[in-house]
C-alpha positions as a Python dict, from the first residue, in 0.01 Angstrom:
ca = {
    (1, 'X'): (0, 0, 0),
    (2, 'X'): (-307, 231, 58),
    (3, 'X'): (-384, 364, 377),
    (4, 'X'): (-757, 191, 353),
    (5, 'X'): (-613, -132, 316),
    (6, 'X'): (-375, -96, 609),
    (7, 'X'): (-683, -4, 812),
    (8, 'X'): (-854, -279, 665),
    (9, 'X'): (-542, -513, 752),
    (10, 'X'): (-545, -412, 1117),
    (11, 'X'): (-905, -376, 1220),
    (12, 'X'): (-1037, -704, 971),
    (13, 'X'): (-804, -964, 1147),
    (14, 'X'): (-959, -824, 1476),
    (15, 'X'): (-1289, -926, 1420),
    (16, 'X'): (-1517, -1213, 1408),
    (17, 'X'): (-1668, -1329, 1111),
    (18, 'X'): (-1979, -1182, 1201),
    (19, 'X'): (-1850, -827, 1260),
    (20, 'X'): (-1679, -835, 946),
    (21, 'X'): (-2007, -887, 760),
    (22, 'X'): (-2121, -534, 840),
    (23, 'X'): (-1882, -334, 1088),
    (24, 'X'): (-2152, -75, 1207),
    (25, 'X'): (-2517, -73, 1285),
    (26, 'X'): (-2752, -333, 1201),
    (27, 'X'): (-2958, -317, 920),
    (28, 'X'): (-3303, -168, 971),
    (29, 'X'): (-3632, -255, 816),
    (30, 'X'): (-3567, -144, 461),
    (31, 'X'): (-3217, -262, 439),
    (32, 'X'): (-3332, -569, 571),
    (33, 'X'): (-3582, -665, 339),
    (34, 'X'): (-3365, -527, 82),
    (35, 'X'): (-3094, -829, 194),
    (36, 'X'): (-3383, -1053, 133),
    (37, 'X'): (-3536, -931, -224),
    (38, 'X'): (-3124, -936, -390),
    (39, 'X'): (-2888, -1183, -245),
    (40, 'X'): (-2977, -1550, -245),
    (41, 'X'): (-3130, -1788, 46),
    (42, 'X'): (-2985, -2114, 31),
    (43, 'X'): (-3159, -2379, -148),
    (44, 'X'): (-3308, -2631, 80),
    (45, 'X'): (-3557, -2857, -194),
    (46, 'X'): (-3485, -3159, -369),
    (47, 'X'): (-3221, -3205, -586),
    (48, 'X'): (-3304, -3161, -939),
    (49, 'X'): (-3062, -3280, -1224),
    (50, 'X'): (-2879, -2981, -1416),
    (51, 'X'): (-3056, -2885, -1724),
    (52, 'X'): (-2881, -2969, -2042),
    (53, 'X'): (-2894, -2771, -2382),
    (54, 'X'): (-2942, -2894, -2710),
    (55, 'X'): (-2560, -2981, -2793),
    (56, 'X'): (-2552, -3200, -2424),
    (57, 'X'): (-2324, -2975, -2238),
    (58, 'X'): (-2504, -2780, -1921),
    (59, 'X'): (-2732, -2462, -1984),
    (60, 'X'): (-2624, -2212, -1749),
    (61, 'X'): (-2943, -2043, -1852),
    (62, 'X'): (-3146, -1872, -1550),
    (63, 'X'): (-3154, -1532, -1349),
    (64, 'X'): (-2882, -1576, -1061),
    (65, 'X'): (-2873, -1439, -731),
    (66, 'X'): (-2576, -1422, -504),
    (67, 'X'): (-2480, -1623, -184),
    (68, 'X'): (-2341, -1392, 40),
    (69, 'X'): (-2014, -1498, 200),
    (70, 'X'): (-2023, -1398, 579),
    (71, 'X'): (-1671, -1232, 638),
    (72, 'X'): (-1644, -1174, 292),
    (73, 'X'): (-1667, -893, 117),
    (74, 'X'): (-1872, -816, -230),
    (75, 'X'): (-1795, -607, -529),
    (76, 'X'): (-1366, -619, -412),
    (77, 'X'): (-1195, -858, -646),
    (78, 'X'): (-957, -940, -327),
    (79, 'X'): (-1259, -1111, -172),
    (80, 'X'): (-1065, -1439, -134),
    (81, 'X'): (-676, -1301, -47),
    (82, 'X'): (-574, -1270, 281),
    (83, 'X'): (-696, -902, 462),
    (84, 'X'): (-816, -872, 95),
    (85, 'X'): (-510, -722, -5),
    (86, 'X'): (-488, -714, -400),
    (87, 'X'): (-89, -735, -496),
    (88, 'X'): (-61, -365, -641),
    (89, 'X'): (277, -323, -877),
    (90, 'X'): (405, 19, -798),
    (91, 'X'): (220, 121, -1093),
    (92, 'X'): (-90, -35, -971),
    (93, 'X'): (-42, 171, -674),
    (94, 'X'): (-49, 460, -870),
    (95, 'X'): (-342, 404, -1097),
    (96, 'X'): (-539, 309, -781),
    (97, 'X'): (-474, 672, -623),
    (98, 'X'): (-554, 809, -981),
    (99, 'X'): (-890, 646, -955),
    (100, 'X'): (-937, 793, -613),
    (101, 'X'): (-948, 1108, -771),
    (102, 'X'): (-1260, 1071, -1041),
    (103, 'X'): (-1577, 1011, -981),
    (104, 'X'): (-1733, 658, -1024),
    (105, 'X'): (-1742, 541, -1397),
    (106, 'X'): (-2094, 342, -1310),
    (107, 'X'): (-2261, 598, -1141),
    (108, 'X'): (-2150, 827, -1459),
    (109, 'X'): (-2368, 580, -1633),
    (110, 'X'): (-2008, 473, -1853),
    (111, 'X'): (-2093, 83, -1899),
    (112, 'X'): (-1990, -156, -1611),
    (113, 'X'): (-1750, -399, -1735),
    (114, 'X'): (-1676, -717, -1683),
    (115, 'X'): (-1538, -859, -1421),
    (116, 'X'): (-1689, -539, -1167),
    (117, 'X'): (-2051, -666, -1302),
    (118, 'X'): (-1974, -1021, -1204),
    (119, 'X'): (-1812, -869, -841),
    (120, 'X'): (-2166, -752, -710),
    (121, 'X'): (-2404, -817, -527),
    (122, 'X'): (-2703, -750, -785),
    (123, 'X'): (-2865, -1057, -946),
    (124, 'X'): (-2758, -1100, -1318),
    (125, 'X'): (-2918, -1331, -1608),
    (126, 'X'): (-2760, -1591, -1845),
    (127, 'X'): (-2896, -1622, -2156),
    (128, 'X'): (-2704, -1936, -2305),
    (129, 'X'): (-2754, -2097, -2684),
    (130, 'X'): (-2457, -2338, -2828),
    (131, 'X'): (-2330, -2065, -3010),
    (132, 'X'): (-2292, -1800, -2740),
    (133, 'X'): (-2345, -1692, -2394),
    (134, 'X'): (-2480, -1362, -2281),
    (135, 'X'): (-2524, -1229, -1949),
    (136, 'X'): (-2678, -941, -1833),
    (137, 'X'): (-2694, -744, -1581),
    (138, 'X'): (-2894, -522, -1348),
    (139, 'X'): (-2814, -175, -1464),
    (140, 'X'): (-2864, -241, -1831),
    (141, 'X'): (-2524, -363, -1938),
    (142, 'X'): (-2472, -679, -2111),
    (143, 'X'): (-2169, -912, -2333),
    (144, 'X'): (-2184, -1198, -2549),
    (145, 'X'): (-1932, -1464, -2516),
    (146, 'X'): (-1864, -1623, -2865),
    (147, 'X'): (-1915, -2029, -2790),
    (148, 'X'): (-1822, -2108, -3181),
    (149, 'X'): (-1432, -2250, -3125),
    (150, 'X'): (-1337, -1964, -3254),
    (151, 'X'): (-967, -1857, -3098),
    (152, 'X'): (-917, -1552, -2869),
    (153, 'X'): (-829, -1257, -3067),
    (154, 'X'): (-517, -1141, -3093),
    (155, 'X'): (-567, -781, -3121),
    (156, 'X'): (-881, -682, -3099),
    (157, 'X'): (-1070, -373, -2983),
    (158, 'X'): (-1067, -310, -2663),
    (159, 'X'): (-1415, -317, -2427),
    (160, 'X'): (-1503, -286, -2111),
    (161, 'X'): (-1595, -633, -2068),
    (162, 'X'): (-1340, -779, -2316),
    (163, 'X'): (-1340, -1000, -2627),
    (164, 'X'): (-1473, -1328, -2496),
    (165, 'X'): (-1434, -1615, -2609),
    (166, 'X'): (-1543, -1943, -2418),
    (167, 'X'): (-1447, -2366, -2501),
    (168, 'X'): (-1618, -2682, -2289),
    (169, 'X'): (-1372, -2891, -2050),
    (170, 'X'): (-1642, -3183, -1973),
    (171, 'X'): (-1915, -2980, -1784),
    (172, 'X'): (-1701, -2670, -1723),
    (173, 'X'): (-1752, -2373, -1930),
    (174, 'X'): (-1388, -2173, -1990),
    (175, 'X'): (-1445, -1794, -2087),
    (176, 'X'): (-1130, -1620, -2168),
    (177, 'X'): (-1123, -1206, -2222),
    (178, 'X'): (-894, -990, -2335),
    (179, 'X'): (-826, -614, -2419),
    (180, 'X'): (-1030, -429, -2150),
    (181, 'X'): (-1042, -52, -2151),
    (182, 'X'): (-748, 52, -1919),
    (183, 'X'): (-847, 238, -1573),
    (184, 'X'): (-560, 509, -1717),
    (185, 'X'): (-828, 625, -1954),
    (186, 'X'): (-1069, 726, -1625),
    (187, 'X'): (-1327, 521, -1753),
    (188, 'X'): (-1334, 181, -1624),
    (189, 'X'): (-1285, -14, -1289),
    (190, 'X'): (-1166, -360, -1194),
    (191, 'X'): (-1438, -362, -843),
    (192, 'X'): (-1660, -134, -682),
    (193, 'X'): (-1382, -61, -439),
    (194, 'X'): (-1207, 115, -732),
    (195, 'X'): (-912, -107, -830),
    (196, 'X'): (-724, -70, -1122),
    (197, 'X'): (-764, -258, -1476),
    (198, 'X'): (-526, -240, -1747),
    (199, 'X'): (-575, -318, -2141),
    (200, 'X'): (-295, -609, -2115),
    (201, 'X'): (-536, -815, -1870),
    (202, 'X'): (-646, -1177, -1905),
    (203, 'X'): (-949, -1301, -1736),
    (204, 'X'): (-1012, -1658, -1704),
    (205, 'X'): (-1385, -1759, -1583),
    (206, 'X'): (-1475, -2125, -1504),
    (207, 'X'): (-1830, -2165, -1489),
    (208, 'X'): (-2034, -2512, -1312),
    (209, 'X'): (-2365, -2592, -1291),
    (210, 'X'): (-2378, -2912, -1020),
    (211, 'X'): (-2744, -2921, -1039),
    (212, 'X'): (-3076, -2697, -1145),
    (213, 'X'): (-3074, -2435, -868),
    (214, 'X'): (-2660, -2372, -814),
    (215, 'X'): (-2393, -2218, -1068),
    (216, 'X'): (-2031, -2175, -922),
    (217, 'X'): (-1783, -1907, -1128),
    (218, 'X'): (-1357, -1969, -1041),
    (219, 'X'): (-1220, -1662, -1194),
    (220, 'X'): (-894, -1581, -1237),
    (221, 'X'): (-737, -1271, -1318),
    (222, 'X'): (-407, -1210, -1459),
    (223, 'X'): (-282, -819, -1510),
    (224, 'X'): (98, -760, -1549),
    (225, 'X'): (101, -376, -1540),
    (226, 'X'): (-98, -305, -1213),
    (227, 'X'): (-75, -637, -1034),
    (228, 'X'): (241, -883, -943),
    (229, 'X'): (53, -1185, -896),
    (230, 'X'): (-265, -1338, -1047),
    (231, 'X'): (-599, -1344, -855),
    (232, 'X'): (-843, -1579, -816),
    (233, 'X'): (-1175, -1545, -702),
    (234, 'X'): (-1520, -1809, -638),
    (235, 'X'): (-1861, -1716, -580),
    (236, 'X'): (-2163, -1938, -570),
    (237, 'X'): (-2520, -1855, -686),
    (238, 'X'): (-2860, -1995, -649),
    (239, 'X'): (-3101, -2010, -942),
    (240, 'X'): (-3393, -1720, -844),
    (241, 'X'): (-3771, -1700, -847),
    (242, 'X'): (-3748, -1369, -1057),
    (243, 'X'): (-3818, -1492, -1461),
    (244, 'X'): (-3594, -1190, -1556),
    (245, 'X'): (-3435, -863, -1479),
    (246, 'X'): (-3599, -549, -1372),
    (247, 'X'): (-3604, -259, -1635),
    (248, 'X'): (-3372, 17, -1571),
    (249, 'X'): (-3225, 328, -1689),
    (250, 'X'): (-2925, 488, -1618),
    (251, 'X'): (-2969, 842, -1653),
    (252, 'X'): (-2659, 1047, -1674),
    (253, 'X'): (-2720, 1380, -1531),
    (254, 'X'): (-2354, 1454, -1613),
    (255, 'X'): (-2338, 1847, -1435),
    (256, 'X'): (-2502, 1711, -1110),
    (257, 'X'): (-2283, 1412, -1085),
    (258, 'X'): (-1941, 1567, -1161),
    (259, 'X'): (-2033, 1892, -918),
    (260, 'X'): (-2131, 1679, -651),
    (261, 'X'): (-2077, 1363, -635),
    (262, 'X'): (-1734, 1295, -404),
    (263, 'X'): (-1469, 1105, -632),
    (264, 'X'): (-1352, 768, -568),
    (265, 'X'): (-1557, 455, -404),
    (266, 'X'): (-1602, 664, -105),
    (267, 'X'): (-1518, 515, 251),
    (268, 'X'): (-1393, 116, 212),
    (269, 'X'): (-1500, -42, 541),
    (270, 'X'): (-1273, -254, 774),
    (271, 'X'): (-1505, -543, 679),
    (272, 'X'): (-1324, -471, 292),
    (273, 'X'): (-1642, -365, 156),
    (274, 'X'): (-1750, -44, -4),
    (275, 'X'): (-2087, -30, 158),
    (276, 'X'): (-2403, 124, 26),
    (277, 'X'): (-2460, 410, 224),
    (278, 'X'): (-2350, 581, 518),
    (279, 'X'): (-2445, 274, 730),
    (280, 'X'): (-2185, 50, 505),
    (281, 'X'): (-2490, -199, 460),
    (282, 'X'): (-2446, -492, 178),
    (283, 'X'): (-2670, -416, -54),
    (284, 'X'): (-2833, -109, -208),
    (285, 'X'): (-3205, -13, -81),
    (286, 'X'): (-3457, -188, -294),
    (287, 'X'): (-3569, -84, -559),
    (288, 'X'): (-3322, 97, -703),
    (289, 'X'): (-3395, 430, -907),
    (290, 'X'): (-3548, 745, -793),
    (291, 'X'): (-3827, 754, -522),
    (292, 'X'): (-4101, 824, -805),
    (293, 'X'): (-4049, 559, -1046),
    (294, 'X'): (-3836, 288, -954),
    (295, 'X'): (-3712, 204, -1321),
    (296, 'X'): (-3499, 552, -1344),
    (297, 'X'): (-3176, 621, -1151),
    (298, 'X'): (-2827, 766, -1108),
    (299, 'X'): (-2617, 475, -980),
    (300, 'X'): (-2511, 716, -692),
    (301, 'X'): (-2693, 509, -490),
    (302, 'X'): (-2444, 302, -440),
    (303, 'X'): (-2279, 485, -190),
    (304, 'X'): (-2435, 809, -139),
    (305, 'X'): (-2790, 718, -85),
    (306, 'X'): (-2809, 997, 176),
    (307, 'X'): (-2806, 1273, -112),
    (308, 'X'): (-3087, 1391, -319),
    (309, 'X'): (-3094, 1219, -707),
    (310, 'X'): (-3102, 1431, -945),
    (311, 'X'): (-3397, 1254, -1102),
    (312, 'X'): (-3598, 1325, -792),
    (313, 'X'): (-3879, 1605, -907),
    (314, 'X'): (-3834, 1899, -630),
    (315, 'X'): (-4156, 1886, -394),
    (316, 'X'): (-4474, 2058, -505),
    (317, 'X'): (-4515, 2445, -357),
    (318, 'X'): (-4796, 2459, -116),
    (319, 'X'): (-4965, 2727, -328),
    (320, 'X'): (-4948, 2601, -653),
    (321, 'X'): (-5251, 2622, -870),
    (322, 'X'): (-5439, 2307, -886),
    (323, 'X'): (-5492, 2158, -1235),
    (324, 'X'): (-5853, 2064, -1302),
    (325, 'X'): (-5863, 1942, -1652),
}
């Protein structure tokens, strides 16, 4: 087992929930409102009936937010195990110190697969028809879900957020993946926190919609080569304000990130979260991007928001020439 999850082991089962939910200073103005703008606040209206698509089954339709968990960290699939303690294979083990060692697929720009894009804390959409399901997601990336009856392929090519396929049982939607680009290849992660994924994976989403304004996922995930046991994981959402996604581009300034940019998910709190920053805050500063134009970025904000972006223009000289025309 890692040495950041025996720290995590140790110091997590010494603290209250509340400590857990950020283990150093509290957030200040900017991180505060940033809380507010992406995770969800509970819903506290009237009821309203779930909406229903043209074949009768639920519409999962909508742009989502997150319910934060207190106690519980986001963007680690072993939210829900006890200390959060995924159950590495000794193989696992070793892919997991292997991804220690490059730098961050996402903030390389390399698409964010599924389920790491479903791990987050950033709110996603669901675009749903009777024929298939997309969601997308705040950095740009996206997958369809076939909703045809079609089977799950047998052998199919592999991509970063599988080959999905997805059947109704009553008003549950079932999406099952398979072949995933393997975290052997230095190009994909299971969480933010840097666990491993392997191409012989399974992932098993179960997808509710009780009423208009709250969607529940049950996910489980099954991967013989770096893990001994399945895992299963539940979030809740509430149905947001926002009528869509922000745009956003990932720029890949591929010298500055691989010559500085530290490798890894950088320091795992004893909370089990990544953090965003050197405060090991919750969320990412909104809005996300560069300081000039709030639709471009580097993803290094995730955890290294204390370092210049390279899509940052350097600061005007004092004595430059001022343009008049």
């Amino acid at each position: 087992m890692r040495s950041r999850t025996l720290v995590l082991m140790i110091a997590a089962s010494s603290l209250p929930a509340h400590a857990q939910y950020r283990d150093e200073a509290k957030p200040d103005g900017i991180t505060a409102r940033s809380e507010q703008l992406w995770l969800g606040q509970p819903y506290t209206g009237q009821v309203v009936a779930t909406p229903r698509g043209a074949d009768g089954h639920p519409s999962l339709s909508g742009t989502w937010q997150l319910l934060h968990e207190d106690g519980k960290p986001d963007g680690n699939l072993g939210k829900d195990l006890p200390h959060f303690a995924l159950p590495y294979t000794a193989q696992g083990r070793e892919q997991l110190a292997a991804n220690d060692k490059v730098v961050d697929p996402e903030a390389r720009c390399i698409i964010t697969g599924i389920p790491r894009a479903l791990t987050g804390v950033l709110p996603f959409e669901i675009i749903h028809t009777p024929k298939r399901l997309a969601t997308l997601h705040q950095l740009g990336w996206h997958r369809w879900v076939w909703l045809d009856g079609r089977p799950l392929a047998q052998d199919p090519d592999p991509r970063f957020s599988g080959n999905g396929v997805g059947h109704w049982e009553g008003n549950t939607l079932v999406i099952q993946s398979n072949a995933f680009h393997d975290s052997s290849d230095g190009n994909a992660w299971l969480d933010d926190n840097g666990n491993p994924i392997s191409s012989k994976a399974l992932l098993t989403e179960r997808w509710t919609r009780p009423d208009r304004n709250h969607l529940t996922l049950e996910l489980n995930y099954s991967d013989p080569v770096y893990y001994s046991a399945p895992v299963r994981y539940t979030r809740h959402f509430v149905l947001s304000a926002q009528e869509h996604l922000r745009e956003f581009s990932c720029e890949w300034n591929s010298w500055w990130v691989t010559n500085n940019l530290e490798p890894g998910p950088g320091r795992i709190g004893a909370n089990g979260n990544r953090g965003f920053g050197p405060d090991n805050q919750i969320v990412p500063d909104y809005p996300l991007g560069s300081v000039l134009d709030d639709s471009r970025g580097t993803d290094y904000w995730l955890y290294r928001k204390n370092k210049p972006k390279p899509s940052d223009l350097p600061p005007t000289p004092a004595n430059a020439p001022v343009r008049t025309q």
